[in-house]
Amino acid sequence: RISCFVSLYRPPPLPPPPPPPQPRALPALLARQLPKERRAPSRPKAPTVSRTSCASISLSWEAPSSYGWGITEYRIFLAYGTSPLVLATTTRIPQVEVTGLVASSTYRFAVQAVGPAGES
C-alpha cells in the first residue's frame, strides 16, 4: 500500500507594483521613436495543482504581466520538507510536471518569471 501526501507552498502575497509614471505628452513622431522602459515581469501567482501521483505533480499558473517585453522562461523551485528552495526545472510555458518525488513527503514549490529586463 502506497500513501501519498503533497503540500503546495503558497508564499505570502506581495503588494502590487507601483503604477508606471505617466508619460509626458510628446509629438506623435517623436513618441514612436522612443524605446519602452524595460521592466522585469511581475511575480506569478501561486501555482495550482492539476494532477498528482506518488512520484510527480503537475503545476500550472497564470502568466504574469511582462509589461510588453515577454517572458523568456519560468523557473520552478522545489523544497523538500523544511529545506531551502532550490531550482528544480525551467519551462517556457506556464505549466510543468515535476517528477522524481518521494511518496509520503512534503514539498514546497515556487515559480519565478524571467524576462529580458530581469526576474520577478
XYZ file of C-alpha atoms in Angstrom:
120
model
C 0.000 0.000 0.000
C 1.393 3.371 -1.027
C 0.248 6.574 0.634
C 0.975 9.982 -0.823
C 0.945 13.450 0.653
C 1.902 16.521 -1.334
C 1.547 20.041 0.034
C 1.895 23.200 -2.007
C 3.822 26.159 -0.625
C 1.969 29.410 -1.131
C 4.220 32.415 -0.493
C 2.619 35.412 1.195
C 1.144 37.888 -1.297
C 3.277 40.818 -2.315
C 1.860 44.304 -2.646
C 1.153 45.261 -6.264
C 3.930 47.141 -8.035
C 3.526 50.901 -8.203
C 1.902 52.165 -11.375
C 4.318 53.274 -14.078
C 4.881 57.020 -14.283
C 2.604 58.841 -16.681
C 4.473 59.838 -19.845
C 4.573 63.467 -20.820
C 2.823 64.481 -23.985
C 5.243 64.249 -26.927
C 4.699 64.797 -30.612
C 3.490 61.526 -32.193
C 6.566 61.132 -34.426
C 8.992 61.558 -31.506
C 6.970 59.234 -29.239
C 7.189 56.391 -31.799
C 10.983 56.627 -31.790
C 11.453 56.303 -28.015
C 12.091 52.775 -26.643
C 9.788 51.291 -23.996
C 11.027 51.308 -20.418
C 12.389 47.856 -19.554
C 10.704 46.255 -16.558
C 11.087 42.795 -15.080
C 7.957 40.602 -15.230
C 5.503 40.631 -12.350
C 5.682 37.793 -9.832
C 3.493 34.826 -10.872
C 0.635 33.891 -8.579
C 0.960 30.681 -6.575
C 0.787 27.611 -8.831
C -2.243 25.356 -8.771
C -2.057 21.576 -8.754
C -3.735 19.879 -11.701
C -2.552 16.286 -11.084
C -0.544 14.389 -8.506
C 0.834 10.903 -8.114
C 3.217 9.391 -5.594
C 6.202 10.392 -7.730
C 5.089 13.524 -9.635
C 2.991 16.663 -9.577
C 1.622 18.836 -12.389
C 1.550 22.559 -11.692
C 0.138 25.480 -13.651
C -0.097 29.216 -13.016
C -1.400 32.362 -14.625
C 1.179 34.131 -16.774
C 2.070 37.432 -15.070
C 2.414 40.794 -16.776
C 5.642 41.194 -18.706
C 4.973 44.877 -19.465
C 5.284 44.210 -23.181
C 8.742 42.594 -23.058
C 7.696 38.937 -22.925
C 8.740 36.139 -20.620
C 11.738 34.060 -21.673
C 11.351 31.329 -19.047
C 9.781 30.299 -15.771
C 11.973 28.888 -13.007
C 10.343 26.307 -10.748
C 11.837 25.982 -7.277
C 11.313 22.981 -5.001
C 11.955 22.388 -1.316
C 11.749 19.043 0.465
C 10.373 19.308 3.993
C 11.930 22.337 5.672
C 14.973 22.580 3.378
C 15.538 25.798 1.379
C 14.098 26.222 -2.108
C 16.365 25.054 -4.955
C 15.905 25.275 -8.711
C 14.090 22.126 -9.886
C 13.463 22.882 -13.568
C 12.630 25.589 -16.106
C 9.930 25.908 -18.745
C 8.784 28.421 -21.364
C 5.069 27.863 -20.736
C 3.070 28.439 -17.513
C 2.771 24.754 -16.614
C 5.161 21.968 -15.689
C 5.318 18.400 -14.408
C 7.860 17.783 -11.648
C 8.903 14.134 -11.367
C 11.129 12.141 -9.047
C 9.188 12.957 -5.880
C 9.126 10.593 -2.907
C 5.823 9.241 -1.529
C 4.650 10.471 1.895
C 6.891 13.555 1.665
C 6.089 17.244 1.925
C 7.255 19.559 -0.842
C 7.045 23.322 -1.372
C 7.040 24.928 -4.810
C 7.575 28.485 -6.035
C 7.632 29.960 -9.547
C 9.723 32.857 -10.842
C 9.191 34.601 -14.195
C 12.248 35.733 -16.166
C 12.238 38.278 -18.999
C 14.784 40.361 -20.930
C 14.627 43.075 -18.235
C 15.155 40.770 -15.244
C 13.363 38.333 -12.985
C 10.264 38.624 -10.834
